[in-house]
Short mmCIF file of C-alpha atoms in Angstrom, two decimals:
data_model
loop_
_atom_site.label_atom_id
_atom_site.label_comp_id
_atom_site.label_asym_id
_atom_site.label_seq_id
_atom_site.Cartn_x
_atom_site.Cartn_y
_atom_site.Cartn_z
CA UNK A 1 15.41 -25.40 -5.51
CA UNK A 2 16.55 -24.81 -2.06
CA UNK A 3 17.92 -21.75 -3.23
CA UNK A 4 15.26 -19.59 -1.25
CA UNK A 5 16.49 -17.77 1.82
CA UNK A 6 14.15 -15.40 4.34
CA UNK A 7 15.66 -12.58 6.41
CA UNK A 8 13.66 -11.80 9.25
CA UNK A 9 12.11 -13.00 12.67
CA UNK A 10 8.88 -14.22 12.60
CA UNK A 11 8.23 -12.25 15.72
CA UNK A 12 7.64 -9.40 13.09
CA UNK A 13 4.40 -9.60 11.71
CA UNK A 14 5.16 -8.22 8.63
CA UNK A 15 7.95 -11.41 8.20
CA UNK A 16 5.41 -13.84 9.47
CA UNK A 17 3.29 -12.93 6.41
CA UNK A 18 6.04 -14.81 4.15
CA UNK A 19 6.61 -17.37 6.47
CA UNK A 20 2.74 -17.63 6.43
CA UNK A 21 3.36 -17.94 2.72
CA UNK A 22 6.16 -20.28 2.20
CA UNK A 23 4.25 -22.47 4.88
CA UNK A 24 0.97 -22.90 2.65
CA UNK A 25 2.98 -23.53 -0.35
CA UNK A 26 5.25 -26.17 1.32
CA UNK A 27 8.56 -24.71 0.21
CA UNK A 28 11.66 -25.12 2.06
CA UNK A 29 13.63 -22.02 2.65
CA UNK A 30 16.52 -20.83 5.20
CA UNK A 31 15.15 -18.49 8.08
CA UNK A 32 18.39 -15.93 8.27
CA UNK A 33 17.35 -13.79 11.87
CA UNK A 34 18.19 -10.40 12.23
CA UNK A 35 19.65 -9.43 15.87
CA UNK A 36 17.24 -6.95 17.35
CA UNK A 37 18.39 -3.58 16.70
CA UNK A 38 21.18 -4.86 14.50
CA UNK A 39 21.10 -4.38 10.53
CA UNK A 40 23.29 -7.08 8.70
CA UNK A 41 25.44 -6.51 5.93
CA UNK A 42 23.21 -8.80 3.91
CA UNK A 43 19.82 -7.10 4.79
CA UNK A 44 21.72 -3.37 4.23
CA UNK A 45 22.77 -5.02 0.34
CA UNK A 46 19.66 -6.37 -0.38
CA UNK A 47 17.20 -3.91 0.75
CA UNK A 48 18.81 -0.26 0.12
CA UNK A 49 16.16 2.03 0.28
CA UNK A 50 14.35 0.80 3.28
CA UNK A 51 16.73 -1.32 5.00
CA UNK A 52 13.91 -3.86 6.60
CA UNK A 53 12.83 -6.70 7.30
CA UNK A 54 11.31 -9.35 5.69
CA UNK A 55 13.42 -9.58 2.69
CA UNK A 56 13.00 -12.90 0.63
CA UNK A 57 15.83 -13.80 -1.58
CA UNK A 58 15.43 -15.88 -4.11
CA UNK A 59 18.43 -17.60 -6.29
CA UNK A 60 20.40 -14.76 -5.55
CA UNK A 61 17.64 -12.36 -6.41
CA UNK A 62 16.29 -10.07 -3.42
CA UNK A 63 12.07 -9.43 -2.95
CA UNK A 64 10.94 -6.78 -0.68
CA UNK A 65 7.93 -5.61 0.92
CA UNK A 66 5.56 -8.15 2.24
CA UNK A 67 2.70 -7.74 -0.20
CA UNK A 68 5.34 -7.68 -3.22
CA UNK A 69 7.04 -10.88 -1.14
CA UNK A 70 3.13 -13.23 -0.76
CA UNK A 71 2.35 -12.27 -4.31
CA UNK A 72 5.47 -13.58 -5.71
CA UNK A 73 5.72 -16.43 -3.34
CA UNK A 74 2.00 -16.97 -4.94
CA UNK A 75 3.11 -16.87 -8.45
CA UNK A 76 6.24 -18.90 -8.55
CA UNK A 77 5.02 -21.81 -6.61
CA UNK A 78 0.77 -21.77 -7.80
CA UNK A 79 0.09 -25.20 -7.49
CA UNK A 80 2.06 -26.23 -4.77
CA UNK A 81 1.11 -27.15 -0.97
CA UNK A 82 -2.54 -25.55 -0.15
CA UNK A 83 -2.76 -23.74 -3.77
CA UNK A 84 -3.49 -20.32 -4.68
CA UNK A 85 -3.25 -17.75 -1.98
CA UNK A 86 -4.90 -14.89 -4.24
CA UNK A 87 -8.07 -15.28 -4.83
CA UNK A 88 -9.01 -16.31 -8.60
CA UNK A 89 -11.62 -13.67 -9.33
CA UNK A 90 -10.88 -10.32 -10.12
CA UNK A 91 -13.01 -8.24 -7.49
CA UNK A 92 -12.32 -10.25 -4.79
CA UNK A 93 -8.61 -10.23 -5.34
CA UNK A 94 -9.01 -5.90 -5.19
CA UNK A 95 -10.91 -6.70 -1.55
CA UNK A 96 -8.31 -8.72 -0.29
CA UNK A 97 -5.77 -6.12 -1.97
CA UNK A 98 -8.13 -3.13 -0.49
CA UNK A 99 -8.28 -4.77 3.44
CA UNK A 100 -4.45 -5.31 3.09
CA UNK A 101 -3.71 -1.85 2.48
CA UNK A 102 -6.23 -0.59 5.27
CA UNK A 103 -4.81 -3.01 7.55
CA UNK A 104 -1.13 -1.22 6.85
CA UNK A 105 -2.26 1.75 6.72
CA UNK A 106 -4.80 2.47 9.15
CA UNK A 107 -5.31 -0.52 11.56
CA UNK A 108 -1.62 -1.70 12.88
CA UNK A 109 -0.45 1.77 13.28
CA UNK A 110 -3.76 2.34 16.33
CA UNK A 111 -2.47 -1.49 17.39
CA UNK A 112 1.38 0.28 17.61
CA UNK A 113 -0.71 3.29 19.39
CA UNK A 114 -1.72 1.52 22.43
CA UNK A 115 1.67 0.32 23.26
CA UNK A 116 3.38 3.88 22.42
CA UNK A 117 0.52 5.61 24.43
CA UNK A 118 2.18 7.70 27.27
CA UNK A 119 -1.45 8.55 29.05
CA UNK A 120 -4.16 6.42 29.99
CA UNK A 121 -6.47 8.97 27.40
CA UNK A 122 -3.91 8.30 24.62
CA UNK A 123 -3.99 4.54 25.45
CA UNK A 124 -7.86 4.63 25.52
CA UNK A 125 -8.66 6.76 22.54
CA UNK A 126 -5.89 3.99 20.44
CA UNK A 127 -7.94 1.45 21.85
CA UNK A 128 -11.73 2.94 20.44
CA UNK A 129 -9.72 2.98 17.44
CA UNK A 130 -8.56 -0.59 16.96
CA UNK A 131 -12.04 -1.82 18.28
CA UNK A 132 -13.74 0.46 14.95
CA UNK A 133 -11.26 -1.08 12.66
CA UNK A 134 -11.79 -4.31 14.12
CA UNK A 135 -15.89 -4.05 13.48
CA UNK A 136 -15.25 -2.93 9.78
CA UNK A 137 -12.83 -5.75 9.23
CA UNK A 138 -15.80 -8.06 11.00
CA UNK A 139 -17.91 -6.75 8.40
CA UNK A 140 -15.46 -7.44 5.74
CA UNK A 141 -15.32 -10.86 6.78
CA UNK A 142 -18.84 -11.86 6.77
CA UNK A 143 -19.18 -10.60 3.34
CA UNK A 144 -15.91 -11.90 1.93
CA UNK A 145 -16.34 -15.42 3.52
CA UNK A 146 -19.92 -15.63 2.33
CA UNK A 147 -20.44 -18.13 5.49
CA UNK A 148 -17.35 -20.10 5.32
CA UNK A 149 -14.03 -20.21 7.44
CA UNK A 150 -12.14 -18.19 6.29
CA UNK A 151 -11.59 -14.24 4.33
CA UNK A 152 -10.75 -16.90 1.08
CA UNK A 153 -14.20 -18.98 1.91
CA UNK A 154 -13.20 -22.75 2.30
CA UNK A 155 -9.02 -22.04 1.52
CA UNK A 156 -6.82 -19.36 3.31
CA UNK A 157 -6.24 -16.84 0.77
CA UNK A 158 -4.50 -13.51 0.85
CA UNK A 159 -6.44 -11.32 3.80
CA UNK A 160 -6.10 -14.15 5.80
CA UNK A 161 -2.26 -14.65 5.63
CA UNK A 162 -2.02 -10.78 5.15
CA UNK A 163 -4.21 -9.52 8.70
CA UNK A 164 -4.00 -13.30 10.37
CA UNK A 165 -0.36 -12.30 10.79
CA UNK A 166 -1.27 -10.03 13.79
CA UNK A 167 -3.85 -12.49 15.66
CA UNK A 168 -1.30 -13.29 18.14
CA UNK A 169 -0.29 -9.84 18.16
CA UNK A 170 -3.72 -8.65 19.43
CA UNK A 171 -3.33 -11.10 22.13
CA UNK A 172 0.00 -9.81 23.23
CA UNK A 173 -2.33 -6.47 22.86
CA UNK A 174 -4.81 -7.33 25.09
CA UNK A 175 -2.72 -8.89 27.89
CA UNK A 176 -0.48 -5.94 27.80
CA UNK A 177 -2.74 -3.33 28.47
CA UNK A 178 -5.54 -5.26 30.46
CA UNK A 179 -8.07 -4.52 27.30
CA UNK A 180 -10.53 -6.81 25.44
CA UNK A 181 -10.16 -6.50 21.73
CA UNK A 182 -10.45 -9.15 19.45
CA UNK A 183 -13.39 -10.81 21.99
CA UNK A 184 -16.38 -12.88 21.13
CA UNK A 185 -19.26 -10.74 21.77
CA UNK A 186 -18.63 -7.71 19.84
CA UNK A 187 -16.45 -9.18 16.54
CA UNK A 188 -18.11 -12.98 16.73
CA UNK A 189 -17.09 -13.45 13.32
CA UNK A 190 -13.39 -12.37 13.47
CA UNK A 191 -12.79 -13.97 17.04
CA UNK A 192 -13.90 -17.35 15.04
CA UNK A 193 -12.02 -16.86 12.39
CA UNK A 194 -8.57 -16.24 14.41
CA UNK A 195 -9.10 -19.28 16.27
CA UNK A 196 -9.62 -21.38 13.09
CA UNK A 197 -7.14 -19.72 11.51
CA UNK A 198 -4.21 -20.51 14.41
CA UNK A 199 -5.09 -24.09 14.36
CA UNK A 200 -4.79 -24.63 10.35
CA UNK A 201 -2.08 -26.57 9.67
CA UNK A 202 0.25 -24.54 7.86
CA UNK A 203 -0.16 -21.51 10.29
CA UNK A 204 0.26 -23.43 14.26
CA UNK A 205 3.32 -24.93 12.47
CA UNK A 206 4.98 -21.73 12.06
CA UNK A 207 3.22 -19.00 14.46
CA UNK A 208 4.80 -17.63 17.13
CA UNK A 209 2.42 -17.69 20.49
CA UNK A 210 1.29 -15.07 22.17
CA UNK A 211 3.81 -15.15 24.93
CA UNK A 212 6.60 -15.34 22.97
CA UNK A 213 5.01 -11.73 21.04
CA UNK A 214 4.36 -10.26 24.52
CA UNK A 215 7.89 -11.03 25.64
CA UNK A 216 8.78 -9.00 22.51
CA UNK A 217 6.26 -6.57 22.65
CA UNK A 218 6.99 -5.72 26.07
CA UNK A 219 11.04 -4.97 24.74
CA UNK A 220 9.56 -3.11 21.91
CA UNK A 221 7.43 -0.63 24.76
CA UNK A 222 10.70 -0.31 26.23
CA UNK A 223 12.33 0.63 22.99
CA UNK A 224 9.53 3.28 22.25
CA UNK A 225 9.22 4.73 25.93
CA UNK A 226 13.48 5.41 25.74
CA UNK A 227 13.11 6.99 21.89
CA UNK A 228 10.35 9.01 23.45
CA UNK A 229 12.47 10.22 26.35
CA UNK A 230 15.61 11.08 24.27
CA UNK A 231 13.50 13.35 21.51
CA UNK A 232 12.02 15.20 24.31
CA UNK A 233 15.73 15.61 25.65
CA UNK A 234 16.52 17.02 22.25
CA UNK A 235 13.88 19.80 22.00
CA UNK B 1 -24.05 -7.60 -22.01
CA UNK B 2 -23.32 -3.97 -21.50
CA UNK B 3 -21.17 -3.46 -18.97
CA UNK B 4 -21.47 0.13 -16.31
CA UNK B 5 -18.43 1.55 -15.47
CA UNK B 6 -18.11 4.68 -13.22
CA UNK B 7 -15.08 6.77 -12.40
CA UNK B 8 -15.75 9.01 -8.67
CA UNK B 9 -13.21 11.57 -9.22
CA UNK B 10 -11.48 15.00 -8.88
CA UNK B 11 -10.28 16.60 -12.05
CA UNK B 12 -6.77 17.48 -10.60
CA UNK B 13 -6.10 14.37 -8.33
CA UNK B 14 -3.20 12.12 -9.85
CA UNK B 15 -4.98 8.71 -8.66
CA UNK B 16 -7.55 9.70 -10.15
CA UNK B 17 -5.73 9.79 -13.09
CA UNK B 18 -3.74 6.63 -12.85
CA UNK B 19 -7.15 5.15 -12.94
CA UNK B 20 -8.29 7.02 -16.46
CA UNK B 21 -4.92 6.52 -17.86
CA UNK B 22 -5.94 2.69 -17.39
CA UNK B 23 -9.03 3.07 -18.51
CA UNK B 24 -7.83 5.00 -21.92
CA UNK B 25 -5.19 2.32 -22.41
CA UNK B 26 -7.81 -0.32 -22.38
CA UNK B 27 -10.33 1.72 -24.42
CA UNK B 28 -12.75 0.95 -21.67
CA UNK B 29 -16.10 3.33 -21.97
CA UNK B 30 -17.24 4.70 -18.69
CA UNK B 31 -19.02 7.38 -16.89
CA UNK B 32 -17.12 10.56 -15.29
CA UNK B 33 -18.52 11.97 -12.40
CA UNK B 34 -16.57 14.81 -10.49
CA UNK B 35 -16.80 15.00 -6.89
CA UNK B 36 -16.20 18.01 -4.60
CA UNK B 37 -18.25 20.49 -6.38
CA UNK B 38 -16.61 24.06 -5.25
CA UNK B 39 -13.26 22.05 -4.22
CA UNK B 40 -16.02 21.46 -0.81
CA UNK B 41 -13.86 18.90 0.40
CA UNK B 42 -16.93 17.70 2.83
CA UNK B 43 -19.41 17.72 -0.24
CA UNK B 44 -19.61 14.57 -0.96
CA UNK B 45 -21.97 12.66 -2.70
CA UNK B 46 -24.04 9.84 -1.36
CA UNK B 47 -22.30 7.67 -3.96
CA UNK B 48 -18.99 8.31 -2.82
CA UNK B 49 -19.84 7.48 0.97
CA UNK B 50 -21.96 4.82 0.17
CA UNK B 51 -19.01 2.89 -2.33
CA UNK B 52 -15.84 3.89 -0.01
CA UNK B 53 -17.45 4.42 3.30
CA UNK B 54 -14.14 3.41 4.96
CA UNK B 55 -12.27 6.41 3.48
CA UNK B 56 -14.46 8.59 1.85
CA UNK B 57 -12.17 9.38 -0.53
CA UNK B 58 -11.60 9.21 -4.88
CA UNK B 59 -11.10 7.94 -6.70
CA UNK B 60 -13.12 4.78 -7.01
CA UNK B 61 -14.12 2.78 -9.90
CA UNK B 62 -17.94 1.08 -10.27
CA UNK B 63 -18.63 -1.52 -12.33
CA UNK B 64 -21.65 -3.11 -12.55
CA UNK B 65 -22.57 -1.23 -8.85
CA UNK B 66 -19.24 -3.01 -7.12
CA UNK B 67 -16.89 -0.65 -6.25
CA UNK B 68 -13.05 -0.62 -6.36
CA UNK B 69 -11.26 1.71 -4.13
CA UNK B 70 -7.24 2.45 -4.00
CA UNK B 71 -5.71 3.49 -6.95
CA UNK B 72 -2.99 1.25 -7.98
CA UNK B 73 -5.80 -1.29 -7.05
CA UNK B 74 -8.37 0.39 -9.60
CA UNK B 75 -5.14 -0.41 -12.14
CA UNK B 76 -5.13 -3.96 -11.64
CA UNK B 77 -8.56 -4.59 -11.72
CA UNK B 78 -9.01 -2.91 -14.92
CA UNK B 79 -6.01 -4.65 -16.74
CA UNK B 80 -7.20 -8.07 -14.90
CA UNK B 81 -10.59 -7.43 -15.96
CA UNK B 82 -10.12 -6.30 -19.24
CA UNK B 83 -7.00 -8.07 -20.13
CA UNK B 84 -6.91 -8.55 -24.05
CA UNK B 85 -4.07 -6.42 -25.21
CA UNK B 86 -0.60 -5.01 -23.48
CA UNK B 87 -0.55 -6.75 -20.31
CA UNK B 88 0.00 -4.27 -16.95
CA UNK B 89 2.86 -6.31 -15.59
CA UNK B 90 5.82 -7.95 -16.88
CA UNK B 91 5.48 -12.33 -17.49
CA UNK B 92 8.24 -13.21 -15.44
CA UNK B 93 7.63 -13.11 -11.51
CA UNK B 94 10.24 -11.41 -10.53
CA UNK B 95 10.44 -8.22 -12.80
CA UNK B 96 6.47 -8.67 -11.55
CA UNK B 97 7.74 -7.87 -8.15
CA UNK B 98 9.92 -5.26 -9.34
CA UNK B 99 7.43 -3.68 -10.58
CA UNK B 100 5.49 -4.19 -7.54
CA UNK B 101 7.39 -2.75 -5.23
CA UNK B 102 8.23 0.52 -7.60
CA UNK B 103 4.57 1.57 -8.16
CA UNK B 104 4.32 1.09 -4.09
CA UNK B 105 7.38 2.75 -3.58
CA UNK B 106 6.03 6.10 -6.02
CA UNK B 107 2.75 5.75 -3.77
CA UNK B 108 4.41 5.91 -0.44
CA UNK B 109 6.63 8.86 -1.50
CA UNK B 110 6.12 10.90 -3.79
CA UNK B 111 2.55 12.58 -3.05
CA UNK B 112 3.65 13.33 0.89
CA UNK B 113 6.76 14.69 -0.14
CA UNK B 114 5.36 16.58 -2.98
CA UNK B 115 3.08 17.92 -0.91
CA UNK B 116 5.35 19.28 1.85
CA UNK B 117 7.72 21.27 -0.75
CA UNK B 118 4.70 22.88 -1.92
CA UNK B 119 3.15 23.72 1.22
CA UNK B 120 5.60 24.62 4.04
CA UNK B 121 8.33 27.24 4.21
CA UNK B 122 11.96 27.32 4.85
CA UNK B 123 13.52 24.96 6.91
CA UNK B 124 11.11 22.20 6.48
CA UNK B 125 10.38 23.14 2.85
CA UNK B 126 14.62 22.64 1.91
CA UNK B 127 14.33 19.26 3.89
CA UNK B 128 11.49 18.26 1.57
CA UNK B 129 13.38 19.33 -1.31
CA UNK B 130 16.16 17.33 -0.41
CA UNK B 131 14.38 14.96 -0.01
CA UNK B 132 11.94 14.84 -3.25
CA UNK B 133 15.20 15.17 -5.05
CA UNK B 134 16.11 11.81 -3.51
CA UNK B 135 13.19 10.04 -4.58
CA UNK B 136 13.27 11.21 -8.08
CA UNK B 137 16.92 9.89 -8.26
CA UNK B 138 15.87 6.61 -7.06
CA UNK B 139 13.67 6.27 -9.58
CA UNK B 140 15.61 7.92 -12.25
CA UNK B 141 17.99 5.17 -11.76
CA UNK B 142 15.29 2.20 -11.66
CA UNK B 143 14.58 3.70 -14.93
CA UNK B 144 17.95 3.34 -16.45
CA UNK B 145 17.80 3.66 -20.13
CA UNK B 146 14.60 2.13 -20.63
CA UNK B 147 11.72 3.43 -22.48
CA UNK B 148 9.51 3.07 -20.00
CA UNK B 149 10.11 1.47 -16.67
CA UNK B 150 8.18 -1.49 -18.08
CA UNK B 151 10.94 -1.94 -20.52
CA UNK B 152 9.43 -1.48 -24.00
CA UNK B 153 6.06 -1.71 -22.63
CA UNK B 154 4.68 0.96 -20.89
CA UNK B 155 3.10 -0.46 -18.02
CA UNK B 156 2.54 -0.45 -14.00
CA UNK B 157 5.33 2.10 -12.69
CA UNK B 158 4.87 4.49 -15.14
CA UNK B 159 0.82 4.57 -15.00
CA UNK B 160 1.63 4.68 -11.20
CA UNK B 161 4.19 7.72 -11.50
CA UNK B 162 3.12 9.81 -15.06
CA UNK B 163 -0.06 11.81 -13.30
CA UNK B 164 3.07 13.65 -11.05
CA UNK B 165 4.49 14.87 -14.23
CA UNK B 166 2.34 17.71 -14.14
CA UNK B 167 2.91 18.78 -10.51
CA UNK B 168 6.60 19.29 -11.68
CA UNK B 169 5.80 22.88 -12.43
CA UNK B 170 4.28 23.26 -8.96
CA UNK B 171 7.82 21.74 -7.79
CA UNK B 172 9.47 24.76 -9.32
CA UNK B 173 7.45 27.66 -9.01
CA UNK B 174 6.34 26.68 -5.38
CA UNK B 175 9.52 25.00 -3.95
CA UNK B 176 12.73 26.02 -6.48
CA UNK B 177 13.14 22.31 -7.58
CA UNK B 178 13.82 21.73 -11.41
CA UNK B 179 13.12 18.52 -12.01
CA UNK B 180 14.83 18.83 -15.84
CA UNK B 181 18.00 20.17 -13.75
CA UNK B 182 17.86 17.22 -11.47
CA UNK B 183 16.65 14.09 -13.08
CA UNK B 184 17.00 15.37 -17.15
CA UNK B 185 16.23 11.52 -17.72
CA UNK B 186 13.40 11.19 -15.64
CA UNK B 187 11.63 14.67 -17.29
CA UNK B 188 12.46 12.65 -20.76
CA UNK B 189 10.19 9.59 -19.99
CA UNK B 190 7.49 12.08 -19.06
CA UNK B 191 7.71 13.64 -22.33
CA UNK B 192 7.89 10.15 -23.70
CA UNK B 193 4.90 9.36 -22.25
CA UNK B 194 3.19 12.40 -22.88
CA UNK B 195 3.10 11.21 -26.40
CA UNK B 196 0.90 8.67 -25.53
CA UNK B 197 -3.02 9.28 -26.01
CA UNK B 198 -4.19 8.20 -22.96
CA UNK B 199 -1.94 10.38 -20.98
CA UNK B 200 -1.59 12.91 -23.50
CA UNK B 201 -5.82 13.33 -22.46
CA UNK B 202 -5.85 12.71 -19.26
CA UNK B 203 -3.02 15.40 -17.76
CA UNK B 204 -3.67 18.91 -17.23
CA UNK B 205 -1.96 21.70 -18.38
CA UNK B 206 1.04 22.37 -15.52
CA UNK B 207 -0.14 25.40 -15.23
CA UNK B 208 -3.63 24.68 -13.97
CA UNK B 209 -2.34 22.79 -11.45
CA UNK B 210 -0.22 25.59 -9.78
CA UNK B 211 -3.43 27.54 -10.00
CA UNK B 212 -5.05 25.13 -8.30
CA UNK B 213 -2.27 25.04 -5.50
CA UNK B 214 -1.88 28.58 -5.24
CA UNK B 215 -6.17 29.00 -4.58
CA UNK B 216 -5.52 26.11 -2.31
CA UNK B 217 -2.56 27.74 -0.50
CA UNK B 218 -4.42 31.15 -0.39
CA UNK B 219 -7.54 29.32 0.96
CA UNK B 220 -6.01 27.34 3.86
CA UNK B 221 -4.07 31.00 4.25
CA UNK B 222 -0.95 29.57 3.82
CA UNK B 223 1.85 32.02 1.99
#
């Protein structure tokens, strides 16, 4: 029963998400950490083809990707802790499944922009672009919370866990780069929602604050600037 | 009650086709409606922006005026939705995830590498051989000696990966890879599943599809 094991930090967003998970659901589990820029043996056997973090393992068995990794946390353990992360009906599970994959796909990568941005105009132009993802996820959440707390209504449900990961990460964002993103006046709805969702009980238990995720970031930027400088060296 | 179901779509595009391969499995009646008229990738209709204004793009599914966008999404919904008969997904959680993680694995790789062998030239086009030829191995081997990746059932993975089948002419002709050379058990499943009504409809001859690619190619001047 114990017999569930995480590899990951939870300084990575994309690990939070299970933490997230495993949190709502009340299940124990071990935390194994990864060394930064370090790939264990473990981590190399049980993910193959992409050799990342998170990685859940469960009696024996590893789970991959974080979307693959909440829904199966979700269906072994339905009942348990908060409930049901995906939402029961149909259409709104394929909105929470649709803002997921727009969140991966589109938003993070102008969040990762900003702090990979060599020129202030790079660094701006990432910026416009996380603010107009940020007003269509706004959007999103007034229609998917139909007036309530949170992207699941009354109960966190699968957008929250799966784009709440990064509210700390914005943060980091914002005092990194001197920018206002995530701020009252233009997403109301959002900047609401973040703070509600920090202070639920299964999330402030397990989130990492915002300084700790700047510390990171700010190794990360330091990571990205030296890859940058040694593929110029190359060409 | 009758229900409205709508399909936005492009004849060619393999999520589109995941989507009426689902669709056909279920027996589900809907309405067609092609988008792009003239391959005008900027004409499209006011339907189209108005139901996926955040990527403009097919194929998405309407039903009852709410509309679905992403195609592996589409899938689900339509197997949640309309879930009397062969279920999409294995019972047991795990071989759930499995599954999972396949059909995202076919999304994240197989189109973009696909569509580098067919469009670029030397260098770049032998790395994307390379590496398509990895991919198809992977997956190959996830298949193993199963009927379908679903096991008995054909299911997720395979609706996910079967529309590709008939770009492997296009792999050839365009970019020297034989996928019956490479993966001969792979090119079996698609000719097992070929056999199959709904995709047995719902692919296009290989051959149209290279046309398409080469009018495509000779369009964006690129020879």
């Amino acid at each position: 029963m114990a017999d569930v094991k995480l590899i990951g930090s939870p300084l990575s967003p994309y690990v939070l998400r299970a933490i997230l998970a495993l949190s709502l659901k009340k299940v124990e589990y071990e935390l194994l950490e990864e060394k930064f820029g370090e790939k264990s043996e473990l981590l190399l056997k049980s993910n193959p083809i992409y050799k990342k973090i998170p990685v859940l393992i469960h009696h024996d068995r590893p789970i991959c990707e974080s979307a693959v990794i909440v829904e199966y946390i979700d269906e072994v353990w339905p009942e348990s802790g908060f409930g049901a992360i995906l939402p029961a009906d149909a259409y709104h599970r394929a909105l929470h499944r649709f803002w997921t994959y727009y969140v991966d796909d589109k938003w993070f990568p102008s969040l990762v922009a900003i702090g990979k941005a060599e020129t202030e105009e790079a660094k701006a132009e990432a910026v416009e672009r996380v603010r107009a993802g940020l007003l269509l996820l706004e959007e999103a959440f007034v229609k998917l919370s139909e007036g309530k707390a949170f992207f699941g209504g009354d109960r966190v449900a699968f957008l929250d866990v799966m784009f709440g990961c990064f509210v700390n990460w914005i943060v980091a964002a914002e005092e990194l780069v001197s920018v206002e993103l995530l701020d009252e006046a233009t997403v109301p709805a959002l900047h609401g929602w973040a703070v509600r969702f920090r202070e639920h009980e299964a999330v402030k238990e397990v989130m990492p604050d915002s300084g700790r995720v700047l510390g990171f970031l700010k190794i990360l930027q330091a990571k990205w600037k030296a890859d940058a400088a040694a593929a110029k060296k190359k060409l | 009650m009758a229900e409205v179901v709508v399909l936005l779509d492009l004849w060619v595009s393999p999520f589109g086709q995941r989507c009426r391969i689902a669709l056909a499995e279920k027996g589900v009646a809907y309405e067609y409606k092609e988008e792009y008229k003239e391959e005008d990738w900027t004409n499209k209709s006011p339907l189209l922006l108005q139901s996926n204004p955040v990527h403009k793009k097919v194929p998405v599914l309407i039903h009852d005026g709410k509309p679905v966008c992403e195609s592996l999404i589409i899938v689900q919904y339509i197997y949640e939705v309309w879930s009397d008969g062969a279920p999409l997904l294995p019972a047991d959680p795990y071989a759930r995830a499995q599954a999972r993680f396949w059909g995202d694995f076919v999304d994240k790789k197989i189109y973009e590498c696909g569509t580098r062998l067919w469009k670029l030239k030397g260098e770049a086009q032998q790395e994307a051989k390379k590496e398509l030829i990895e991919i198809l191995k992977l997956l190959q081997a996830e298949l193993g000696d199963k009927k379908y990746f679903g096991g008995d059932a054909f299911g997720y993975v395979d609706i996910a990966l079967v529309p590709f089948c008939a770009w492997f002419y296009t792999y050839k002709a365009c970019g020297g890879l034989s996928v019956e050379a490479e993966v001969p058990k792979l090119a079996a499943w698609g000719r097992r599943c070929m056999e199959r009504e709904s995709v047995a409809k719902t692919l296009y001859d290989p051959l149209k599809v290279y046309e398409f690619v080469c009018h495509l190619k000779k369009k964006y001047g690129i020879e």
